[in-house]
Structures are given as C-alpha cells and as structure tokens.
CSV table of C-alpha atoms and ligand atoms in Angstrom, one decimal:
chain,number,residue,atom,x,y,z
A,1,MET,CA,-76.6,69.2,-30.9
A,2,VAL,CA,-75.8,67.0,-27.9
A,3,GLY,CA,-75.7,63.3,-28.5
A,4,ALA,CA,-74.3,60.6,-30.8
A,5,GLY,CA,-77.1,58.1,-31.7
A,6,GLY,CA,-79.7,57.6,-34.4
A,7,ARG,CA,-82.0,60.2,-33.0
A,8,GLU,CA,-79.2,62.8,-33.0
A,9,HIS,CA,-78.2,61.8,-36.6
A,10,ALA,CA,-81.8,62.5,-37.7
A,11,LEU,CA,-81.9,65.8,-35.7
A,12,CYS,CA,-78.6,66.9,-37.3
A,13,TRP,CA,-79.8,65.8,-40.8
A,14,SER,CA,-83.0,67.9,-40.3
A,15,LEU,CA,-81.2,70.9,-38.7
A,16,ALA,CA,-78.5,70.9,-41.4
A,17,ALA,CA,-81.2,71.6,-44.0
A,18,SER,CA,-82.4,74.7,-42.1
A,19,PRO,CA,-81.6,78.0,-43.8
A,20,LEU,CA,-81.2,79.5,-40.3
A,21,VAL,CA,-78.3,77.1,-39.4
A,22,ARG,CA,-75.0,78.7,-40.4
A,23,GLU,CA,-72.8,76.1,-38.6
A,24,LEU,CA,-73.7,73.0,-36.7
A,25,PHE,CA,-71.6,71.4,-34.0
A,26,CYS,CA,-72.4,68.1,-32.3
A,27,ALA,CA,-71.0,66.8,-29.0
A,28,PRO,CA,-69.8,64.1,-29.3
A,29,GLY,CA,-71.4,63.1,-32.6
A,30,SER,CA,-70.2,60.2,-34.7
A,31,ASP,CA,-68.6,59.6,-38.1
A,32,ALA,CA,-72.1,59.6,-39.7
A,33,ILE,CA,-73.1,62.8,-38.0
A,34,ALA,CA,-69.8,64.3,-39.2
A,35,ARG,CA,-71.3,64.6,-42.6
A,36,GLU,CA,-73.8,67.1,-41.2
A,37,ALA,CA,-72.0,68.7,-38.3
A,38,THR,CA,-68.6,69.5,-36.8
A,39,CYS,CA,-68.1,66.8,-34.1
A,40,VAL,CA,-66.4,67.8,-30.8
A,41,PRO,CA,-65.3,65.0,-28.5
A,42,LEU,CA,-67.3,65.9,-25.4
A,43,ALA,CA,-69.5,63.4,-23.5
A,44,VAL,CA,-73.2,64.2,-23.2
A,45,ASP,CA,-72.8,64.6,-19.4
A,46,ASP,CA,-69.8,66.9,-19.6
A,47,LEU,CA,-71.9,70.0,-18.8
A,48,ASP,CA,-68.8,72.1,-18.1
A,49,GLY,CA,-67.2,71.2,-21.5
A,50,ILE,CA,-70.4,71.7,-23.4
A,51,THR,CA,-71.0,75.1,-21.8
A,52,ALA,CA,-67.4,76.2,-22.5
A,53,LEU,CA,-67.7,75.0,-26.2
A,54,CYS,CA,-70.9,77.1,-26.6
A,55,ARG,CA,-69.1,80.2,-25.2
A,56,GLU,CA,-66.1,79.6,-27.4
A,57,GLN,CA,-68.0,79.0,-30.6
A,58,GLN,CA,-70.7,81.6,-29.8
A,59,ILE,CA,-73.4,79.0,-30.2
A,60,ASP,CA,-76.9,80.5,-30.7
A,61,LEU,CA,-79.0,77.5,-29.8
A,62,VAL,CA,-78.4,74.1,-28.1
A,63,VAL,CA,-80.5,71.1,-28.9
A,64,PRO,CA,-80.0,68.3,-26.3
A,65,GLY,CA,-80.8,64.9,-27.8
A,66,PRO,CA,-80.8,62.5,-24.8
A,67,GLU,CA,-82.4,62.8,-21.4
A,68,LEU,CA,-79.3,62.4,-19.3
A,69,PRO,CA,-77.8,65.9,-19.7
A,70,LEU,CA,-81.3,67.4,-19.2
A,71,VAL,CA,-81.9,65.6,-16.0
A,72,LEU,CA,-78.4,66.7,-14.9
A,73,GLY,CA,-79.2,70.3,-15.5
A,74,LEU,CA,-77.6,71.2,-18.9
A,75,ALA,CA,-80.5,73.6,-19.8
A,76,ASP,CA,-80.1,75.4,-16.5
A,77,ARG,CA,-76.4,75.8,-17.0
A,78,LEU,CA,-76.8,77.1,-20.5
A,79,HIS,CA,-79.6,79.4,-19.5
A,80,ALA,CA,-77.5,80.9,-16.8
A,81,ALA,CA,-74.7,81.5,-19.3
A,82,GLY,CA,-77.2,83.3,-21.6
A,83,ILE,CA,-77.3,80.5,-24.2
A,84,LYS,CA,-80.6,79.5,-25.8
A,85,VAL,CA,-81.6,75.9,-25.4
A,86,ALA,CA,-84.4,73.8,-26.7
A,87,GLY,CA,-84.7,71.5,-23.8
A,88,PRO,CA,-86.3,71.5,-20.3
A,89,SER,CA,-84.7,72.6,-17.0
A,90,ALA,CA,-83.7,69.9,-14.5
A,91,ALA,CA,-86.8,70.6,-12.5
A,92,ALA,CA,-89.1,70.1,-15.5
A,93,ALA,CA,-87.0,67.1,-16.7
A,94,ARG,CA,-88.0,65.3,-13.5
A,95,LEU,CA,-91.1,64.2,-15.5
A,96,GLU,CA,-88.7,61.6,-17.0
A,97,GLY,CA,-86.0,61.5,-14.4
A,98,SER,CA,-88.3,60.4,-11.6
A,99,LYS,CA,-91.3,58.2,-12.1
A,100,ALA,CA,-92.3,58.9,-8.5
A,101,PHE,CA,-92.3,62.6,-9.3
A,102,ALA,CA,-94.3,62.1,-12.5
A,103,LYS,CA,-96.9,60.1,-10.7
A,104,ALA,CA,-97.3,62.6,-7.9
A,105,PHE,CA,-97.5,65.4,-10.5
A,106,CYS,CA,-100.2,63.5,-12.4
A,107,ALA,CA,-102.2,63.0,-9.2
A,108,ARG,CA,-101.8,66.7,-8.3
A,109,HIS,CA,-103.0,67.9,-11.7
A,110,GLY,CA,-105.6,65.4,-12.5
A,111,ILE,CA,-103.8,63.8,-15.4
A,112,PRO,CA,-105.2,60.4,-16.3
A,113,THR,CA,-102.6,57.6,-15.6
A,114,ALA,CA,-102.4,54.2,-14.0
A,115,ALA,CA,-103.2,54.2,-10.3
A,116,ALA,CA,-99.9,53.8,-8.4
A,117,ARG,CA,-98.1,53.8,-5.1
A,118,THR,CA,-94.5,54.8,-4.4
A,119,PHE,CA,-92.1,53.0,-2.0
A,120,SER,CA,-88.5,53.7,-0.9
A,121,TRP,CA,-86.1,50.8,-0.2
A,122,ARG,CA,-86.8,51.5,3.5
A,123,GLU,CA,-90.4,50.4,2.9
A,124,HIS,CA,-89.5,47.1,1.3
A,125,ASP,CA,-92.0,45.1,3.4
A,126,ALA,CA,-94.8,47.5,2.6
A,127,ALA,CA,-93.9,47.3,-1.1
A,128,ARG,CA,-94.0,43.5,-1.0
A,129,ASP,CA,-97.4,43.6,0.7
A,130,CYS,CA,-98.7,46.0,-2.0
A,131,VAL,CA,-97.7,43.6,-4.8
A,132,ARG,CA,-99.3,40.6,-2.9
A,133,GLU,CA,-102.5,42.5,-2.1
A,134,HIS,CA,-103.0,43.9,-5.6
A,135,GLY,CA,-102.1,40.7,-7.3
A,136,ALA,CA,-101.1,40.2,-11.0
A,137,PRO,CA,-100.8,41.6,-13.5
A,138,ILE,CA,-98.9,44.4,-11.9
A,139,VAL,CA,-96.2,46.8,-13.1
A,140,VAL,CA,-93.1,47.6,-11.1
A,141,LYS,CA,-90.9,50.5,-12.1
A,142,ALA,CA,-87.5,51.8,-10.9
A,143,ASP,CA,-87.9,55.5,-10.1
A,144,GLY,CA,-84.9,56.9,-11.9
A,145,LEU,CA,-83.2,56.7,-15.3
A,146,ALA,CA,-82.5,53.0,-16.1
A,147,ALA,CA,-81.9,53.0,-19.8
A,148,GLY,CA,-85.3,51.5,-20.6
A,149,LYS,CA,-84.7,48.5,-18.4
A,150,GLY,CA,-86.3,49.6,-15.2
A,151,VAL,CA,-89.9,48.6,-16.0
A,152,THR,CA,-91.3,45.1,-15.3
A,153,VAL,CA,-94.8,44.2,-16.4
A,154,ALA,CA,-95.3,41.2,-14.2
A,155,ALA,CA,-97.8,38.5,-15.2
A,156,ASP,CA,-97.7,36.9,-11.8
A,157,VAL,CA,-97.1,38.0,-8.2
A,158,GLU,CA,-93.7,36.1,-8.1
A,159,ALA,CA,-92.4,38.2,-11.1
A,160,GLY,CA,-93.6,41.4,-9.4
A,161,LEU,CA,-91.8,40.4,-6.1
A,162,ASP,CA,-88.6,39.5,-8.2
A,163,ALA,CA,-88.7,42.9,-9.8
A,164,LEU,CA,-88.9,44.6,-6.4
A,165,GLU,CA,-85.9,42.5,-5.1
A,166,GLN,CA,-83.9,43.5,-8.3
A,167,ALA,CA,-84.6,47.2,-7.9
A,168,PHE,CA,-84.0,47.3,-4.1
A,169,GLY,CA,-81.1,45.0,-4.5
A,170,GLY,CA,-79.2,47.5,-6.6
A,171,ALA,CA,-79.7,46.2,-10.2
A,172,PHE,CA,-80.4,49.8,-11.4
A,173,GLY,CA,-78.1,51.5,-8.9
A,174,SER,CA,-79.6,54.6,-7.2
A,175,ALA,CA,-82.4,54.6,-9.9
A,176,GLY,CA,-83.9,51.7,-8.0
A,177,GLU,CA,-83.8,53.0,-4.5
A,178,THR,CA,-87.4,54.0,-4.9
A,179,VAL,CA,-90.0,52.1,-6.9
A,180,VAL,CA,-93.4,52.8,-8.3
A,181,ILE,CA,-95.9,50.0,-8.2
A,182,GLU,CA,-98.9,50.5,-10.6
A,183,GLU,CA,-101.9,48.9,-12.1
A,184,CYS,CA,-101.5,47.2,-15.4
A,185,LEU,CA,-103.4,49.1,-18.1
A,186,GLN,CA,-104.8,47.3,-21.2
A,187,GLY,CA,-105.0,48.7,-24.7
A,188,GLU,CA,-103.0,49.8,-27.6
A,189,GLU,CA,-99.9,51.9,-27.0
A,190,ALA,CA,-99.1,55.1,-29.0
A,191,SER,CA,-96.8,58.1,-28.6
A,192,LEU,CA,-97.8,61.7,-28.8
A,193,PHE,CA,-95.2,64.5,-29.3
A,194,ALA,CA,-95.5,68.2,-28.6
A,195,LEU,CA,-93.2,71.2,-28.9
A,196,VAL,CA,-93.5,73.4,-25.9
A,197,ASP,CA,-92.1,76.9,-25.2
A,198,GLY,CA,-93.0,77.3,-21.5
A,199,ARG,CA,-96.6,78.3,-22.3
A,200,ASN,CA,-97.6,77.5,-25.8
A,201,VAL,CA,-97.9,74.0,-27.3
A,202,LEU,CA,-97.7,72.8,-30.9
A,203,PRO,CA,-98.6,69.1,-31.5
A,204,PHE,CA,-95.6,67.5,-33.1
A,205,GLY,CA,-97.0,64.3,-34.4
A,206,THR,CA,-97.7,60.7,-33.4
A,207,ALA,CA,-95.9,57.4,-33.7
A,208,GLN,CA,-95.9,53.8,-32.6
A,209,ASP,CA,-92.8,51.7,-31.8
A,210,HIS,CA,-91.9,48.1,-31.2
A,211,LYS,CA,-90.0,47.7,-27.9
A,212,ARG,CA,-89.6,43.9,-27.9
A,213,VAL,CA,-86.7,42.3,-29.7
A,214,GLY,CA,-88.7,39.4,-31.2
A,215,GLU,CA,-91.3,39.3,-34.0
A,216,GLY,CA,-94.9,39.4,-32.8
A,217,ASP,CA,-93.7,41.7,-30.0
A,218,ARG,CA,-92.2,38.9,-28.0
A,219,GLY,CA,-89.0,38.6,-26.0
A,220,PRO,CA,-87.0,41.0,-23.9
A,221,ASN,CA,-87.4,44.8,-24.2
A,222,THR,CA,-85.0,46.9,-26.2
A,223,GLY,CA,-84.4,50.6,-26.9
A,224,GLY,CA,-86.8,50.1,-29.8
A,225,MET,CA,-86.6,47.8,-32.9
A,226,GLY,CA,-88.7,50.0,-35.2
A,227,ALA,CA,-91.3,52.7,-35.4
A,228,TYR,CA,-93.8,54.3,-37.8
A,229,ALA,CA,-95.5,57.6,-38.1
A,230,PRO,CA,-98.2,58.8,-38.0
A,231,ALA,CA,-99.9,56.3,-35.6
A,232,PRO,CA,-103.2,55.3,-37.4
A,233,CYS,CA,-104.9,54.6,-34.1
A,234,MET,CA,-104.3,58.3,-33.1
A,235,THR,CA,-107.3,59.7,-34.9
A,236,PRO,CA,-107.6,63.5,-34.9
A,237,ALA,CA,-110.3,63.2,-32.2
A,238,LEU,CA,-108.2,61.0,-30.0
A,239,THR,CA,-105.1,63.2,-30.5
A,240,GLU,CA,-107.1,66.3,-29.5
A,241,ARG,CA,-108.5,64.4,-26.4
A,242,ALA,CA,-104.9,63.5,-25.3
A,243,MET,CA,-103.8,67.1,-25.9
A,244,ALA,CA,-106.7,68.4,-23.8
A,245,GLU,CA,-106.5,65.8,-21.0
A,246,ILE,CA,-102.8,65.1,-20.8
A,247,ILE,CA,-100.4,67.4,-22.7
A,248,ARG,CA,-102.0,70.9,-21.9
A,249,PRO,CA,-102.7,70.2,-18.2
A,250,THR,CA,-99.1,69.0,-17.9
A,251,ILE,CA,-97.7,72.2,-19.4
A,252,ALA,CA,-100.1,74.3,-17.3
A,253,GLY,CA,-99.3,72.3,-14.2
A,254,LEU,CA,-95.5,72.7,-14.6
A,255,ALA,CA,-95.9,76.4,-15.2
A,256,ALA,CA,-98.1,76.7,-12.1
A,257,ASP,CA,-95.5,74.7,-10.1
A,258,GLY,CA,-92.8,77.2,-11.1
A,259,CYS,CA,-90.9,75.0,-13.6
A,260,PRO,CA,-92.2,75.9,-17.0
A,261,TYR,CA,-91.4,73.3,-19.7
A,262,ARG,CA,-89.4,74.2,-22.8
A,263,GLY,CA,-88.5,71.5,-25.3
A,264,VAL,CA,-90.0,68.4,-26.9
A,265,LEU,CA,-92.5,66.6,-24.6
A,266,TYR,CA,-93.2,63.0,-25.5
A,267,ALA,CA,-96.1,61.2,-23.9
A,268,GLY,CA,-96.2,57.4,-24.0
A,269,LEU,CA,-100.0,56.6,-24.0
A,270,MET,CA,-102.1,53.6,-23.4
A,271,LEU,CA,-105.4,53.9,-25.3
A,272,THR,CA,-107.7,52.3,-22.7
A,273,GLN,CA,-111.5,51.8,-22.8
A,274,ASP,CA,-111.7,54.8,-20.6
A,275,GLY,CA,-109.7,56.9,-23.0
A,276,PRO,CA,-106.0,57.7,-23.3
A,277,LYS,CA,-103.9,57.4,-20.2
A,278,LEU,CA,-100.3,58.4,-19.6
A,279,LEU,CA,-97.8,55.5,-19.3
A,280,GLU,CA,-94.7,57.7,-19.1
A,281,TYR,CA,-93.3,61.1,-20.0
A,282,ASN,CA,-90.1,61.6,-21.9
A,283,VAL,CA,-88.4,65.0,-22.1
A,284,ARG,CA,-87.0,64.5,-25.6
A,285,LEU,CA,-87.6,62.8,-28.8
A,286,GLY,CA,-87.6,59.0,-28.9
A,287,ASP,CA,-85.2,56.8,-30.8
A,288,PRO,CA,-86.4,55.5,-33.4
A,289,GLU,CA,-89.4,57.8,-33.2
A,290,ALA,CA,-87.3,60.9,-34.1
A,291,GLN,CA,-86.3,59.2,-37.3
A,292,VAL,CA,-89.9,58.7,-38.5
A,293,LEU,CA,-91.2,62.0,-37.3
A,294,LEU,CA,-88.4,64.1,-38.8
A,295,VAL,CA,-88.4,62.6,-42.3
A,296,ARG,CA,-92.1,63.7,-42.5
A,297,LEU,CA,-91.4,67.3,-41.3
A,298,MET,CA,-91.8,69.9,-44.0
A,299,SER,CA,-91.3,72.9,-41.7
A,300,ASP,CA,-87.9,74.2,-40.7
A,301,LEU,CA,-86.8,72.4,-37.6
A,302,GLY,CA,-84.3,75.1,-36.8
A,303,GLN,CA,-87.0,77.8,-36.7
A,304,LEU,CA,-89.3,75.6,-34.6
A,305,LEU,CA,-86.7,74.9,-32.0
A,306,LEU,CA,-85.7,78.6,-31.9
A,307,GLY,CA,-89.4,79.2,-31.3
A,308,VAL,CA,-89.3,76.8,-28.4
A,309,ALA,CA,-86.3,78.5,-26.8
A,310,ASP,CA,-87.7,82.1,-27.5
A,311,GLY,CA,-91.2,81.3,-26.3
A,312,VAL,CA,-92.9,82.3,-29.5
A,313,LEU,CA,-94.6,79.1,-30.7
A,314,ASP,CA,-97.9,80.9,-30.6
A,315,HIS,CA,-96.7,82.7,-33.8
A,316,MET,CA,-95.8,79.4,-35.5
A,317,ASP,CA,-97.5,76.5,-37.1
A,318,LEU,CA,-96.0,73.5,-38.8
A,319,ARG,CA,-96.4,71.3,-41.8
A,320,TRP,CA,-95.9,67.7,-42.5
A,321,TYR,CA,-95.5,65.7,-45.8
A,322,ASP,CA,-98.5,63.5,-46.4
A,323,ASP,CA,-96.2,60.5,-46.6
A,324,ALA,CA,-96.1,57.8,-43.9
A,325,ALA,CA,-92.7,56.8,-42.6
A,326,LEU,CA,-91.5,53.5,-41.2
A,327,CYS,CA,-88.2,52.7,-39.6
A,328,VAL,CA,-86.5,49.3,-39.2
A,329,VAL,CA,-83.7,49.1,-36.7
A,330,LEU,CA,-80.7,46.9,-37.6
A,331,ALA,CA,-79.0,45.5,-34.5
A,332,THR,CA,-76.0,43.4,-33.8
A,333,GLN,CA,-76.9,39.7,-33.2
A,334,GLY,CA,-77.2,39.0,-29.5
A,335,TYR,CA,-78.6,42.4,-28.7
A,336,PRO,CA,-80.2,43.2,-26.2
A,337,GLY,CA,-77.9,40.6,-24.5
A,338,ALA,CA,-74.2,40.3,-25.1
A,339,TYR,CA,-72.9,41.0,-28.6
A,340,VAL,CA,-69.6,41.4,-30.4
A,341,LYS,CA,-68.7,44.8,-31.7
A,342,GLY,CA,-66.6,45.5,-34.8
A,343,SER,CA,-68.2,43.7,-37.7
A,344,GLU,CA,-68.2,45.3,-41.1
A,345,ILE,CA,-71.4,46.5,-42.8
A,346,ARG,CA,-71.5,46.6,-46.6
A,347,GLY,CA,-74.0,47.7,-49.2
A,348,LEU,CA,-75.0,51.0,-47.5
A,349,ASP,CA,-74.3,53.1,-50.6
A,350,GLU,CA,-76.6,51.1,-52.7
A,351,ALA,CA,-79.3,51.0,-50.1
A,352,THR,CA,-79.1,54.8,-49.5
A,353,ARG,CA,-79.7,55.5,-53.1
A,354,LEU,CA,-83.1,53.9,-53.2
A,355,GLU,CA,-86.0,56.3,-53.5
A,356,GLY,CA,-87.7,57.3,-50.3
A,357,VAL,CA,-85.0,55.8,-48.1
A,358,THR,CA,-82.9,57.5,-45.5
A,359,ILE,CA,-80.5,55.6,-43.3
A,360,PHE,CA,-79.6,57.0,-39.9
A,361,HIS,CA,-76.6,55.6,-38.0
A,362,ALA,CA,-76.9,54.9,-34.3
A,363,ALA,CA,-73.6,53.1,-33.7
A,364,THR,CA,-71.1,53.0,-36.5
A,365,ARG,CA,-67.6,54.3,-37.2
A,366,LEU,CA,-65.7,54.6,-40.3
A,367,GLU,CA,-62.4,52.7,-40.6
A,368,GLN,CA,-60.6,53.4,-43.9
A,369,HIS,CA,-63.9,53.9,-45.7
A,370,ARG,CA,-65.4,50.7,-44.2
A,371,VAL,CA,-68.4,51.1,-42.0
A,372,ILE,CA,-68.0,49.2,-38.7
A,373,ALA,CA,-70.8,48.4,-36.1
A,374,THR,CA,-69.9,49.7,-32.7
A,375,GLY,CA,-73.1,49.0,-30.6
A,376,GLY,CA,-76.3,47.1,-30.1
A,377,ARG,CA,-78.8,49.1,-32.2
A,378,VAL,CA,-76.7,50.2,-35.2
A,379,LEU,CA,-78.8,51.5,-38.1
A,380,SER,CA,-82.3,53.0,-38.5
A,381,VAL,CA,-83.4,52.2,-42.0
A,382,THR,CA,-86.3,54.6,-42.7
A,383,GLY,CA,-88.7,54.4,-45.6
A,384,GLN,CA,-91.2,57.0,-46.6
A,385,ALA,CA,-94.0,56.8,-49.1
A,386,PRO,CA,-97.7,57.8,-49.7
A,387,THR,CA,-98.9,54.8,-47.7
A,388,LEU,CA,-97.5,53.0,-44.7
A,389,ARG,CA,-97.4,49.7,-46.6
A,390,GLU,CA,-95.2,51.3,-49.3
A,391,ALA,CA,-93.1,52.9,-46.7
A,392,ARG,CA,-92.6,49.5,-45.1
A,393,ASP,CA,-91.7,48.0,-48.5
A,394,ARG,CA,-89.1,50.7,-49.1
A,395,ALA,CA,-87.5,50.3,-45.7
A,396,TYR,CA,-87.3,46.5,-46.1
A,397,GLY,CA,-86.1,46.9,-49.7
A,398,ALA,CA,-83.2,48.9,-48.3
A,399,VAL,CA,-82.6,46.5,-45.5
A,400,ASP,CA,-82.3,43.7,-48.0
A,401,ARG,CA,-79.6,45.6,-49.9
A,402,ILE,CA,-77.5,45.8,-46.7
A,403,ASP,CA,-74.9,43.1,-46.4
A,404,TRP,CA,-74.2,42.5,-42.7
A,405,PRO,CA,-74.3,38.9,-41.6
A,406,GLU,CA,-73.6,39.8,-38.0
A,407,GLY,CA,-76.8,42.0,-37.9
A,408,PHE,CA,-80.5,41.3,-37.6
A,409,CYS,CA,-83.8,43.0,-37.7
A,410,ARG,CA,-87.5,42.3,-37.1
A,411,ARG,CA,-89.4,41.6,-40.3
A,412,ASP,CA,-92.8,42.6,-38.9
A,413,ILE,CA,-92.4,46.3,-38.1
A,414,GLY,CA,-95.7,48.0,-38.5
A,415,TRP,CA,-97.8,44.8,-38.3
A,416,ARG,CA,-100.3,46.2,-35.9
A,417,ALA,CA,-101.1,49.1,-38.3
A,418,LEU,CA,-100.9,47.0,-41.5
A,419,ASP,CA,-101.9,43.4,-41.1
A,420,GLN,CA,-103.3,43.3,-37.5
A,421,THR,CA,-101.6,40.0,-37.1
A,422,PRO,CA,-97.8,39.6,-36.7
A,423,ARG,CA,-96.0,37.9,-39.5
B,501,AMP,P1,-92.4,53.2,-19.4
B,501,AMP,O1,-91.0,53.3,-19.5
B,501,AMP,O2,-93.0,53.6,-18.1
B,501,AMP,O3,-93.2,53.6,-20.6
B,501,AMP,O4,-92.6,51.6,-19.5
B,501,AMP,C1,-92.1,50.8,-20.6
B,501,AMP,C2,-93.2,50.0,-21.1
B,501,AMP,O5,-93.8,49.2,-20.1
B,501,AMP,C3,-94.3,50.7,-21.8
B,501,AMP,O6,-94.1,51.1,-23.1
B,501,AMP,C4,-95.5,49.7,-21.7
B,501,AMP,O7,-95.4,48.8,-22.7
B,501,AMP,C5,-95.2,49.0,-20.4
B,501,AMP,N1,-95.9,49.7,-19.3
B,501,AMP,C6,-95.5,50.7,-18.4
B,501,AMP,N2,-96.5,51.0,-17.5
B,501,AMP,C7,-97.5,50.2,-17.8
B,501,AMP,C8,-98.8,50.0,-17.2
B,501,AMP,N3,-99.2,50.7,-16.1
B,501,AMP,N4,-99.6,49.1,-17.7
B,501,AMP,C9,-99.2,48.3,-18.8
B,501,AMP,N5,-98.0,48.4,-19.4
B,501,AMP,C10,-97.2,49.3,-18.9
C-alpha cells in the first residue's frame, strides 16, 4: 500500500482481512496503519524508494492510494520492474492529472460532460473574454493537481475573473498554467466507482460526500467532511445509464487511445435533467468515500485488486453487505484554514467498541499511548447499519464518545439522503 491517510487506513484494514495477503507493507503508513501493516518511511512520491522496497521484499501486488504517485508514473515504473500494480499508468492517470486532457478526451469519445474551453496562461485575454461572454454562473478550474482547491464555481463574472487571475498568477503553481472554463451544471452530485482491469469493468458502488466545511453545505471546500454509501439517488437504472454512457466509453476510449486503464476509476457525476454528466474523473478511491465503500464490501479486496492487475475481472463478481454506511470526519478546529497540530484525542477505545462502528485515522500519531492529532482532517468515524439513519446514529454515537475539544465535525452528514433539509 502506498499512502498514509484515512483512505489508506481503510484499504489496509480491508486488505489485512484477505486470506491472500501474507504480509502487508505500507509506505509511509501511520501509527494507526501500523496495526494492519509494516510501515516503511518512504514518501508517496519516492518512486525509486518504493520500487526498490518492492524488489527487496518481493512484493506481489502494489496498491497506490493517492493520485500523486500515479500521475508521476509509479505504475509504469513497477510494471517495468515486473511488479503487479492495481493502479493506472501515468498516461491513463491524466484523466485526473489534467482537466484539459479529461475534457478533450470526453469530447473525442462522446462522454457527456459540461461544455468547456481550455486556455493557457498565454491566452489570458481570451480566457477573460470567455468568462465575460459566457456570464455567470461559470466554473473555472486549474488544469493540474491542486489538492482539491483548484475549482471555483463562480456565482458572478467578477468571481470568475478572480479565479482566472489566481490560477494564472501562480496560486496553484504549474497546475494553474492552463485553465478549463466550463458551464455550470445543475443537479444532485453523486460518485460512481468501478474496478477496471484494462478491458473489463466491475461496478464498485456509489457514494455521496460533503465537500463544504459548514453545515447545510456552506463555507469553503475541504477534502471531504463526510460521506455515505450507497447513494440513494443512484438507482439501479441511473447507475446502469452512467456505466453505459460514461464509464464503459471511458475504458474503451482509453484502450483505443493506447493507454488501457487498470485500477479504481471514480467518476464524480452531476445528475442533470438531461441525465448523468461527468464532473471529474479520479484515478483512485476517494477519501472519505473509500471508508464507506470498504466497510460494506463482503468480497475479498485482495482478490479483486489482483484481478485488476491480472486482467481477469471478467471471471469475478463482487458482493456487498446490505448495510448502509455513513462516515463523519473529525477535523482540527480552523481547518480548512490555519489550525494548530498536536492536541490529544481521548475516548477512542470506548468509541471503537460500539457496535457497527469503525474509526479510521487520517492524521494521528501515537505518543506514549496517547493519540495526537497531526493534520486537518484527522479521524473518519464510520457507522454501518441496516438503514442509513441507523448508520448515521451509530457514527454520531461514536463521535459523541470522543473527547477532543480541539476538534469539530459537521452534525448534518447525510442530510440530503435522510431529511432533505439540512439540520
Ligand atoms: P471537480 O474537482 O472538478 O469535481 O470539482 C469540485 C467540485 O466543484 C465538484 O464536486 C462540484 O461541486 C463543483 N463543480 C465542478 N465542475 C462543475 C460544473 N461544471 N458545474 C457545477 N459544479 C461543478
């Protein structure tokens, strides 16, 4: 496993339960992941170090958690070294690594998405004209990886022009040298996941998340304050439509373009009046979506990911528990702005013992048996139960047992699916 966050903790937790997994290493991992895996202090972008570790330990399968090593070419390096990997090549990872590439790809392969135009910093004036002519609302996106901060949904032209100045002014480094300007789609958002082995596709569930920091989905964007699965709005018919119109043409298109996709493909969708449209591709599981997907997975994740690497998904199917899952993220006060690291979290043992509760750690370390927060998003408290409402109650029951005055969470995760009005 490559990574260190809540997603990777959930992946390690799931993989450690696989009868196929004899030994699990995680680079770099964390104190929480160390309960499931042997952690090795290598950064996720240390491609040389990770490849050398795999040779040394005769690793059979590598599972990259985050997008960065994939975009940098980790899968290509491992592949060249004869090591199996459940993640896409750098060429296929451009689906996430470059929004301009993804847009051109969608246009070429007839995949429904927001109408868009792409501009480099040399075309700043033309980009400004585009925003003014189109008018608001309008969406401005930095082309490259910007840790979830590169997208502005502008309610007026001024905000759209500001977003352009920011990107071209260097706010996102080289990721903002090119921008995509696109129409603002209306509808409900949902995420659709698929396992892909180059040719074959297995649907891997649906989820919805809450990106904004504040209740009622207000305030600045974050990496994700909570999620639930399955997404009730993704009916079987709608899921099949999105598979047929978006996921399968994507896989076929990449294969036709000479860069077949292997790994988890995550499509962020807008359910518009004209049907599902693609908002973005991710080339990995989401965080906290991984947490809610994986607690529901009955099948052996190890076997499935080997199937991805070996190109044999056509011989596999997968099973889910009937339960719903809901995850509440506990974050350090101040996040996504400035915050102070190093506060102590108490009560985790008691919270973990509750029925139907699993707590994944995104950013903690152990200091003489004390759990210390080391980041913005710190814990993913995940409840599972026969209904989404009960899953929510279990998650918040656990949250309420956790004693961490320096932390906070949203109290309305799942509102759209449960109450239809924010609390
Ligand atoms: P992305 O990283 O492209 O998914 O964008 C992050 C968020 O911005 C999405 O989850 C949406 O809420 C919003 N967004 C992105 N593109 C659009 C669009 N074309 N129309 C409306 N909202 C969008």
